[in-house]
PDB file of C-alpha atoms in Angstrom:
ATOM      1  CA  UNK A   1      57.034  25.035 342.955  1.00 55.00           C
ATOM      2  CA  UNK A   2      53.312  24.962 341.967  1.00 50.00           C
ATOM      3  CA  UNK A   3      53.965  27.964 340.076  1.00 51.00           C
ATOM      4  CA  UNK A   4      56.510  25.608 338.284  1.00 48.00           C
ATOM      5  CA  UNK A   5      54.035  23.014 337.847  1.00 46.00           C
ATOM      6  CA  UNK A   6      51.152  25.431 336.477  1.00 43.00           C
ATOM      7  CA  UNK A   7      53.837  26.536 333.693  1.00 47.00           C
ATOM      8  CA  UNK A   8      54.680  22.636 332.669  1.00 46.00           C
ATOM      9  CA  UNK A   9      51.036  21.997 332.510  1.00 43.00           C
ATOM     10  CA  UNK A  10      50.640  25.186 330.057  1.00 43.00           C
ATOM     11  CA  UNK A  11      52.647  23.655 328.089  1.00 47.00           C
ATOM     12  CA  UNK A  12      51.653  20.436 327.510  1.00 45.00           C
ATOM     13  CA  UNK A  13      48.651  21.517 326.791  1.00 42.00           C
ATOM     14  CA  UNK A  14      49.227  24.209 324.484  1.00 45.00           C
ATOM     15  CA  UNK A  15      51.135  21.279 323.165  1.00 46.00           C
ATOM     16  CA  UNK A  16      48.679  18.515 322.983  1.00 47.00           C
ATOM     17  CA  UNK A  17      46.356  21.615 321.046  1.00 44.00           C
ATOM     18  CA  UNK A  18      49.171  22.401 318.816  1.00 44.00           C
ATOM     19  CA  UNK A  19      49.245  18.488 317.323  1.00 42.00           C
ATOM     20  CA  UNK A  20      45.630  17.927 317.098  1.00 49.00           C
ATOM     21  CA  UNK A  21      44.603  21.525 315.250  1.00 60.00           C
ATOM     22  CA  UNK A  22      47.513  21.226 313.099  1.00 73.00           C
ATOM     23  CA  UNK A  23      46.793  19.973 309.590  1.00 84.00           C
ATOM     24  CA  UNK A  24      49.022  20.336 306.496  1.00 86.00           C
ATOM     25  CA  UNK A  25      47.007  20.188 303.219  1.00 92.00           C
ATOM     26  CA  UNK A  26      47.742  17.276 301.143  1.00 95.00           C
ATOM     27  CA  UNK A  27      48.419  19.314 297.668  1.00 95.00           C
ATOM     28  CA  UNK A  28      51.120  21.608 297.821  1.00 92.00           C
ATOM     29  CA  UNK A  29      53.212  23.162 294.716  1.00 93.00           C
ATOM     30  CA  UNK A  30      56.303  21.847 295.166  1.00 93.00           C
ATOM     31  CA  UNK A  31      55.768  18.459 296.755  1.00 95.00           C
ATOM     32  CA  UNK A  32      57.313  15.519 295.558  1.00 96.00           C
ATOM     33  CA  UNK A  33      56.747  11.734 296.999  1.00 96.00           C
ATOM     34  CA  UNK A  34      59.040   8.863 296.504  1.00 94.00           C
ATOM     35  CA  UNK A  35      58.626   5.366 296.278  1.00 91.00           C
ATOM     36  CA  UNK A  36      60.615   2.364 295.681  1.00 87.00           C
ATOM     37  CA  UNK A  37      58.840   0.065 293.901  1.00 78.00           C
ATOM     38  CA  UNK A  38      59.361  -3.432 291.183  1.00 66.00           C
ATOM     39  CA  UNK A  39      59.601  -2.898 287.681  1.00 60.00           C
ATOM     40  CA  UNK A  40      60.140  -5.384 284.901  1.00 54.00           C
ATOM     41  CA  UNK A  41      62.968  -8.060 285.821  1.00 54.00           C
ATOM     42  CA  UNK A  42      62.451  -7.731 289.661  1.00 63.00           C
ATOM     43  CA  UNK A  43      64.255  -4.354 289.423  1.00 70.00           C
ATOM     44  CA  UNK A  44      63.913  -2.606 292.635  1.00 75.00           C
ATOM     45  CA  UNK A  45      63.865   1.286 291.772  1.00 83.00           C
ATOM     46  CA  UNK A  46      62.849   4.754 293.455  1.00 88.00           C
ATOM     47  CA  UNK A  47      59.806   6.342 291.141  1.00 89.00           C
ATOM     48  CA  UNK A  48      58.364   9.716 292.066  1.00 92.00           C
ATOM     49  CA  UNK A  49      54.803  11.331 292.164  1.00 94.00           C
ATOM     50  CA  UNK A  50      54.683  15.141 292.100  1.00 95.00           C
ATOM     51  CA  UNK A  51      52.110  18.024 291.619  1.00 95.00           C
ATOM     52  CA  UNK A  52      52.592  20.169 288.561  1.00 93.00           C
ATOM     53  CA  UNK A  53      50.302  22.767 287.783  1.00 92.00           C
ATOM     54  CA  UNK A  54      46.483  23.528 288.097  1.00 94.00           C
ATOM     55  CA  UNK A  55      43.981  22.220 285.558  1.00 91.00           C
ATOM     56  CA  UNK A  56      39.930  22.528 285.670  1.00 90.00           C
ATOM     57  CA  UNK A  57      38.077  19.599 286.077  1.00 87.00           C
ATOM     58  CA  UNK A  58      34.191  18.919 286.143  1.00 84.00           C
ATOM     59  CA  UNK A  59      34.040  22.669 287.958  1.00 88.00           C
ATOM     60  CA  UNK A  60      36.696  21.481 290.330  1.00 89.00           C
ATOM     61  CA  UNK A  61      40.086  23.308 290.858  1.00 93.00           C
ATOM     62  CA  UNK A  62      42.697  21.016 290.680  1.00 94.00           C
ATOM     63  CA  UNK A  63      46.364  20.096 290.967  1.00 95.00           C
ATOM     64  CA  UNK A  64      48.219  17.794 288.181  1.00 94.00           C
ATOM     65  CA  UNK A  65      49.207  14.309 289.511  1.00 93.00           C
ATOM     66  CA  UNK A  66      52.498  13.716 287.833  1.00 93.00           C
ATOM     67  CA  UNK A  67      54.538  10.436 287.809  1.00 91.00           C
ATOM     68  CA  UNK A  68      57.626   9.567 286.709  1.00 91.00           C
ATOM     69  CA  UNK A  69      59.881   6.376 287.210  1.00 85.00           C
ATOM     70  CA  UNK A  70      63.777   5.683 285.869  1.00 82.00           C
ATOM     71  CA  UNK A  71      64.115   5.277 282.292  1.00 81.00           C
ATOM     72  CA  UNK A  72      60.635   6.466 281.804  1.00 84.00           C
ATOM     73  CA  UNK A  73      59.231  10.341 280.761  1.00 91.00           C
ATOM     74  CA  UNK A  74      56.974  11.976 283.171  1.00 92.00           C
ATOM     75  CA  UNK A  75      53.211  10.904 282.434  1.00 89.00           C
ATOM     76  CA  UNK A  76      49.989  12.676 283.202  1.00 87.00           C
ATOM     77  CA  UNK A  77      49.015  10.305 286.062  1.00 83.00           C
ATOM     78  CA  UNK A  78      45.381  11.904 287.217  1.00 85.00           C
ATOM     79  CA  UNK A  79      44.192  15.289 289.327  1.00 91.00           C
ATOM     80  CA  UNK A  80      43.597  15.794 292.753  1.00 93.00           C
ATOM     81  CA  UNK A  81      41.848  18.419 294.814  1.00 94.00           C
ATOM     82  CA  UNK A  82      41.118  18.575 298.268  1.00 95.00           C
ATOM     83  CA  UNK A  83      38.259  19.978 300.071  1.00 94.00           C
ATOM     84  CA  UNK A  84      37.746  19.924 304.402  1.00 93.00           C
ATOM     85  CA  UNK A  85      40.340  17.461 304.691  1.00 94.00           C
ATOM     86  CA  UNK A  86      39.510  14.892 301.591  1.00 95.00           C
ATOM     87  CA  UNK A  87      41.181  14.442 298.798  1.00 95.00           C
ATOM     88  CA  UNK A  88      39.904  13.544 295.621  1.00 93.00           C
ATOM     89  CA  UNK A  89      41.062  11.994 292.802  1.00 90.00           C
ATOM     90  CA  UNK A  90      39.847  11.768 288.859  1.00 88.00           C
ATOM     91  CA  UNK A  91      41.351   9.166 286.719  1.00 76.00           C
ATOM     92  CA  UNK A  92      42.009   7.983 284.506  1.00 65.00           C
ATOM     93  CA  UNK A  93      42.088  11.287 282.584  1.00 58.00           C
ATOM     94  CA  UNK A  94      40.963  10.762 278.910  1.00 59.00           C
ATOM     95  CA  UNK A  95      40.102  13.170 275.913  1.00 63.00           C
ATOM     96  CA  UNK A  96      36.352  13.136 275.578  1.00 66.00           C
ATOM     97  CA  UNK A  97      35.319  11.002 278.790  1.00 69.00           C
ATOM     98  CA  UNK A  98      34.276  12.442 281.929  1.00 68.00           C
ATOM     99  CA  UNK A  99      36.332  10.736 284.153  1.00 71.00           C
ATOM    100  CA  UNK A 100      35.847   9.038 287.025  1.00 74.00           C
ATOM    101  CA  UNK A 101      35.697  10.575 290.543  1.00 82.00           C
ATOM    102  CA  UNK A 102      37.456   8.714 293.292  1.00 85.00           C
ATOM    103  CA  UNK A 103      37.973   9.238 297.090  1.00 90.00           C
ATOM    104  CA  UNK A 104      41.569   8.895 297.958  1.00 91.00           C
ATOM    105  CA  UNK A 105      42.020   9.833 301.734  1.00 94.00           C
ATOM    106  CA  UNK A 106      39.888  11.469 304.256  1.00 95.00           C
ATOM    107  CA  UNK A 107      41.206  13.011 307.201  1.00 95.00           C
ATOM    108  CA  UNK A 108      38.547  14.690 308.845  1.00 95.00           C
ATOM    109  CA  UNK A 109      37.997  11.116 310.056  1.00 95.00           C
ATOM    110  CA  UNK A 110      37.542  10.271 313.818  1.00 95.00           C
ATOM    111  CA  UNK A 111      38.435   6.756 315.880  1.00 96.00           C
ATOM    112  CA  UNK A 112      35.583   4.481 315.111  1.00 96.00           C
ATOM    113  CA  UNK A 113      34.686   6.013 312.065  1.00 97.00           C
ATOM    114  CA  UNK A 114      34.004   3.878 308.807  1.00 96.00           C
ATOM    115  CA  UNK A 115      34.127   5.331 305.296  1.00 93.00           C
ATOM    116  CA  UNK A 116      34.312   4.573 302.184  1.00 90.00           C
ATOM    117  CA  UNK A 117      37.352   5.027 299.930  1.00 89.00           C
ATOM    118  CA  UNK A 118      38.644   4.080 296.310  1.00 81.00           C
ATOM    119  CA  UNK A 119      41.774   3.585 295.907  1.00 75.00           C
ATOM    120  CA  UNK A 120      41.972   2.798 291.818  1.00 68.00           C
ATOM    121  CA  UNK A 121      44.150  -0.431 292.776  1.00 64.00           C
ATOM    122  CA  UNK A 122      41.832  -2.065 295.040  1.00 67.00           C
ATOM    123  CA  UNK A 123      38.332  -0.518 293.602  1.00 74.00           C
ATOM    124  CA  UNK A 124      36.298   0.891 296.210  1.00 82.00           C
ATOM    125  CA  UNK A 125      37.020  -0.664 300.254  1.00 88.00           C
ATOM    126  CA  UNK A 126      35.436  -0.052 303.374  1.00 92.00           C
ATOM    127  CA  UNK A 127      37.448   1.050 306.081  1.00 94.00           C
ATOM    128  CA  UNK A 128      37.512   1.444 309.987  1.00 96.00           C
ATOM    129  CA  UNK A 129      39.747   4.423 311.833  1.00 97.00           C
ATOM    130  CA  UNK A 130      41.158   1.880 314.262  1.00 96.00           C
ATOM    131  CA  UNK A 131      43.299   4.321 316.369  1.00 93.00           C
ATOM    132  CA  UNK A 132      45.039   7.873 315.647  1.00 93.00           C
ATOM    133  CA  UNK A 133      48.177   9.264 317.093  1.00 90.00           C
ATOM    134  CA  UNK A 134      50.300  12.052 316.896  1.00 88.00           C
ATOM    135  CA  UNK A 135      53.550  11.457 315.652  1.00 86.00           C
ATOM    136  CA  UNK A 136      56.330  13.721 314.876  1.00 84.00           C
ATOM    137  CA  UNK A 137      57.655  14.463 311.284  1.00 84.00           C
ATOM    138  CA  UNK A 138      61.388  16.641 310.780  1.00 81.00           C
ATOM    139  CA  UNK A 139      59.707  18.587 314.368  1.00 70.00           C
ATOM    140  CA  UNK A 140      56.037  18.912 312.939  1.00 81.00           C
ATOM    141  CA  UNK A 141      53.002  17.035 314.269  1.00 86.00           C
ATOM    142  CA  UNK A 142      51.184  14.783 312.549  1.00 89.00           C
ATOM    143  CA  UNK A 143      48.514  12.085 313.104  1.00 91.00           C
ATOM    144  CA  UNK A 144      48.893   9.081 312.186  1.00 93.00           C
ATOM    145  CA  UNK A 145      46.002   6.638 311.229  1.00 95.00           C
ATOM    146  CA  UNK A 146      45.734   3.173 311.968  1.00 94.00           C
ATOM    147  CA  UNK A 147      42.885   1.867 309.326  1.00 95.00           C
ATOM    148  CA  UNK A 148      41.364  -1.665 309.160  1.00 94.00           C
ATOM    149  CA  UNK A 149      39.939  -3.156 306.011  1.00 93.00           C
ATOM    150  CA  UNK A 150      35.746  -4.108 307.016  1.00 93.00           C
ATOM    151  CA  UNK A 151      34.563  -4.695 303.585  1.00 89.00           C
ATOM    152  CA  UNK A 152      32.437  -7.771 302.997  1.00 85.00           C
ATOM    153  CA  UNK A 153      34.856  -9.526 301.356  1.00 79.00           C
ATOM    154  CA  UNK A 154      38.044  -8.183 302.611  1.00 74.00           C
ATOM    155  CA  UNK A 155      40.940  -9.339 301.695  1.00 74.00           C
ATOM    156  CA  UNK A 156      43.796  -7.818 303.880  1.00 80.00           C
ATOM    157  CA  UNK A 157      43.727  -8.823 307.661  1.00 79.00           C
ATOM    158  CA  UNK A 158      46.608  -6.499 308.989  1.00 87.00           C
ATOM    159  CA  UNK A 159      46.574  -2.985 309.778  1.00 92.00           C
ATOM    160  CA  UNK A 160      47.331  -0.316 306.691  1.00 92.00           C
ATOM    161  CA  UNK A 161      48.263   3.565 307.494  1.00 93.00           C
ATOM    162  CA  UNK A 162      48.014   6.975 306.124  1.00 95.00           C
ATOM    163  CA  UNK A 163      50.411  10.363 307.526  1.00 95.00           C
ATOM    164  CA  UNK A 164      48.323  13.140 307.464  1.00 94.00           C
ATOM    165  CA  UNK A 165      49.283  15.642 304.468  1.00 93.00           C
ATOM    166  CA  UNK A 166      51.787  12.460 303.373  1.00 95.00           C
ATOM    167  CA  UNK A 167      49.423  10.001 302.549  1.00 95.00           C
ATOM    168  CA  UNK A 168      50.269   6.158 302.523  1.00 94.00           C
ATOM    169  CA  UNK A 169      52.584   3.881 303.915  1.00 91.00           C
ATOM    170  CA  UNK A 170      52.951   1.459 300.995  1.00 89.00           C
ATOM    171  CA  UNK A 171      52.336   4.435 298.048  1.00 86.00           C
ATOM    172  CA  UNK A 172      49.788   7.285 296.656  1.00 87.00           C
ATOM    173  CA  UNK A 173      47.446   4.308 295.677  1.00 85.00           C
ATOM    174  CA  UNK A 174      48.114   1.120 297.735  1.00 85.00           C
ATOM    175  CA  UNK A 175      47.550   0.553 301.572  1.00 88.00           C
ATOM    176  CA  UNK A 176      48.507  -3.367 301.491  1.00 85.00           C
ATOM    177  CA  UNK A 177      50.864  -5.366 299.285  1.00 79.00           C
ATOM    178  CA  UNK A 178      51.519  -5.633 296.408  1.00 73.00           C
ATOM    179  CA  UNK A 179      52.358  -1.995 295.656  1.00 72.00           C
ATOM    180  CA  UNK A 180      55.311   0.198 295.902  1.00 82.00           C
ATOM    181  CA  UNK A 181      56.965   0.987 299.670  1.00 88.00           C
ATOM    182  CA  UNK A 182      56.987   5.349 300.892  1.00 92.00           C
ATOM    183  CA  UNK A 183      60.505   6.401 300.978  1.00 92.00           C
ATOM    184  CA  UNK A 184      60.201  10.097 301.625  1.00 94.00           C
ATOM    185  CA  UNK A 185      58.044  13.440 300.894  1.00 95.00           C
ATOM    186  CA  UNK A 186      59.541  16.504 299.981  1.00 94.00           C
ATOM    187  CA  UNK A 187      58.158  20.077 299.785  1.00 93.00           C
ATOM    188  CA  UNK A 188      60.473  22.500 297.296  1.00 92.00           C
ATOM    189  CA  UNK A 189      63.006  19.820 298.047  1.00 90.00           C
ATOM    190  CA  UNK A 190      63.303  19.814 302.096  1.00 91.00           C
ATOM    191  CA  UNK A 191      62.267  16.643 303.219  1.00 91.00           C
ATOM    192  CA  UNK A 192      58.751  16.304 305.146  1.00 92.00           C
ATOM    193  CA  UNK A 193      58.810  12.685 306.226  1.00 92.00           C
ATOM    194  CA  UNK A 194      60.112   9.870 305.864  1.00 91.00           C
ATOM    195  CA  UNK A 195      59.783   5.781 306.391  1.00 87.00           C
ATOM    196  CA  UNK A 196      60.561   6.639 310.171  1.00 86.00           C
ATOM    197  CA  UNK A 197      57.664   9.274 310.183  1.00 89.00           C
ATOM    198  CA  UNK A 198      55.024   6.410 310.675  1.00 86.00           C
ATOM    199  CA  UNK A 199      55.871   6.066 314.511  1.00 70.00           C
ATOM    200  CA  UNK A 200      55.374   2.169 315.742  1.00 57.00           C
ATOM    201  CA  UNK A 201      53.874   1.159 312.222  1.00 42.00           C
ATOM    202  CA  UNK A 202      57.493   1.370 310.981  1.00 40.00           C
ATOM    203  CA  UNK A 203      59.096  -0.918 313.132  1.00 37.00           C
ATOM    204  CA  UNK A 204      57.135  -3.443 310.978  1.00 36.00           C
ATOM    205  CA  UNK A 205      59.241  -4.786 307.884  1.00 37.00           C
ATOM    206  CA  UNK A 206      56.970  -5.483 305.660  1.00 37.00           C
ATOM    207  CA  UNK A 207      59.195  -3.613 303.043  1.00 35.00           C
ATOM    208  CA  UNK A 208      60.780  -7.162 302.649  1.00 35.00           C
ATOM    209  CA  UNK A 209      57.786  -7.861 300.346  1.00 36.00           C
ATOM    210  CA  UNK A 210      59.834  -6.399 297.385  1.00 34.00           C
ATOM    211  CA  UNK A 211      63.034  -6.559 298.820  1.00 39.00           C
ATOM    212  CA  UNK A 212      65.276  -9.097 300.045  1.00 37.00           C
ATOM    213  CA  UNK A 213      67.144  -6.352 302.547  1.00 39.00           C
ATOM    214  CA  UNK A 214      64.831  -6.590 305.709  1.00 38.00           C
ATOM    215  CA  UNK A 215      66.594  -3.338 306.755  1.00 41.00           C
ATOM    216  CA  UNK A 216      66.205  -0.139 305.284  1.00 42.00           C
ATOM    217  CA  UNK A 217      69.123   1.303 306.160  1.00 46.00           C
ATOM    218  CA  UNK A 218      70.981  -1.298 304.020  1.00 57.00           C
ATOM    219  CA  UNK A 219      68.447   0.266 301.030  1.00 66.00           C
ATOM    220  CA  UNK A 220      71.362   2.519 299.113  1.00 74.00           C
ATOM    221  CA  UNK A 221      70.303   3.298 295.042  1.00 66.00           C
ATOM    222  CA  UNK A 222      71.900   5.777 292.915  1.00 65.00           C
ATOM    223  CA  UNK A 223      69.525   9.363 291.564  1.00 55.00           C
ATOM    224  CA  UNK A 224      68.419   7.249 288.315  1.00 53.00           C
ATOM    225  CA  UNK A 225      66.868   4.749 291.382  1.00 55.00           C
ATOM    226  CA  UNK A 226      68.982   1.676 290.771  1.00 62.00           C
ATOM    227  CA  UNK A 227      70.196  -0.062 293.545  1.00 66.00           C
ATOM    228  CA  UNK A 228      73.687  -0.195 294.693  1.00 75.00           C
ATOM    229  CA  UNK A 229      75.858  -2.924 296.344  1.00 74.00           C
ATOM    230  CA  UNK A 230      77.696  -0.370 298.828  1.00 77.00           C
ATOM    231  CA  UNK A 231      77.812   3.307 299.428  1.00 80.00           C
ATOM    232  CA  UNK A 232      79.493   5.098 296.327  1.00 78.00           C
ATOM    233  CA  UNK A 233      83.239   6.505 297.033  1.00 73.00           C
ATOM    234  CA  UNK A 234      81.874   9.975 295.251  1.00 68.00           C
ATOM    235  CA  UNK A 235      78.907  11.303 294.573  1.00 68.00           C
ATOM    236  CA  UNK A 236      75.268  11.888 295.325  1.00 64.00           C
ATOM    237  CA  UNK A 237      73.365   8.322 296.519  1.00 66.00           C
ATOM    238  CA  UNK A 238      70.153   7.947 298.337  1.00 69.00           C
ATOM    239  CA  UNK A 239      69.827   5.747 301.507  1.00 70.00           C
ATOM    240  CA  UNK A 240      67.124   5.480 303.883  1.00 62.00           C
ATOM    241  CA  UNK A 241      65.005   7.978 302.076  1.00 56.00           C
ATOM    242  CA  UNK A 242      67.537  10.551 302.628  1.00 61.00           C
ATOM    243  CA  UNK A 243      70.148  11.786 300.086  1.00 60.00           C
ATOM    244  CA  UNK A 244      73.705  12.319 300.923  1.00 65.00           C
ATOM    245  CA  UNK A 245      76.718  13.592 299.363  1.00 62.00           C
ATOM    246  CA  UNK A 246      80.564  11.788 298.879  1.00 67.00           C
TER     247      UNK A 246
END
């Protein structure tokens, strides 16, 4: 029996360990996020960010921030590189101007830690780790930070979160509303995480914002990211973040 016992508690801890060393750089080749989003006409559609290709910038290695949203060709959207757990962002990106340099995430952070971050929508916010857990993502850990805006004049009173190697609940750029909603990450097309990956934050519904469907489940849009009335009798149709096949 305490032989038992002295093999459970191996585990756990070796466990616990596993979770909190684990870390799964932000920039990958291959990785694609998707968000659902409004576009002109209260349109609710499924736009994508991905990373595509290196390019040199100010002596910094970096990887091409790509976006691209239905009816719309791809557009250069910035560059990213990450160093000891930051990531960095320049943009805008224009011929002849040094552009500007903006911190996007940082998760080397600790509980109780404050920081600084600029997130292009807002301009630069000051904000407080509030808590950090370890979720579970497709049977990887993850933590999962629970930030607090505690700028001078803040403006957002609930809680916002990022996914470690994911990024943000609402999208790449937005921790509040307005902005787009996560639907899902993908790396060389296998899904990373999704809505459900942010633990107790997503029993909230705040995806109503841009949505009349306070479920996500009843979410279904077609691959061009238009929304559907029902699930299609053939084909390929997204729903929930996850893509399934008729």
């Amino acid at each position: 029996m305490k032989k038992y016992f002295l093999t459970l508690f191996i585990m756990v801890v070796s466990l616990t360990l596993t979770a909190q060393d684990y870390y799964e750089p932000f920039l990958v080749d291959g990785k694609v996020w998707y968000y659902e989003t409004t576009r002109q006409l209260n349109q609710h559609v499924i736009g994508k960010y991905y990373i595509d290709g290196d390019t040199l910038i100010a002596g910094k290695n970096c990887k091409k921030l790509m976006f691209e949203w239905p009816g719309t060709d791809p557009y250069l959207g910035g560059a990213l590189y990450e160093e000891e757990r930051r990531v960095w962002m320049f943009y805008p990106i224009s011929p002849g101007k040094e552009p500007a340099l903006h911190l996007l995430y940082d998760f080397s952070c600790k509980e109780g830690d404050v920081m600084k971050v600029d997130l292009v929508t807002y301009g630069e916010i000051v904000l407080k780790v509030d808590k950090i857990e370890t979720v579970y993502t497709f049977t990887r850990p993850r933590r999962l930070f629970t930030l607090i805006d505690v700028s001078e004049n803040n403006r957002h009173s609930g809680p916002a979160y990022w996914l470690e190697g994911v990024g943000s609940r609402r999208d790449m750029f937005s921790l509040w509303p307005p902005g787009g909603v996560f639907v899902s990450c993908e790396i060389d097309g296998n899904q990373v995480a999704d809505q459900s990956s942010f633990g107790p934050a997503a029993l909230m519904t705040d995806i109503q914002d841009i949505s009349p469907d306070t479920s996500a489940s009843n979410t279904i849009h077609d691959l061009q990211g238009r929304r559907l009335n029902g699930v299609p009798q053939k084909g390929i149709y997204i729903q929930n973040g996850r893509k399934y096949v008729r």
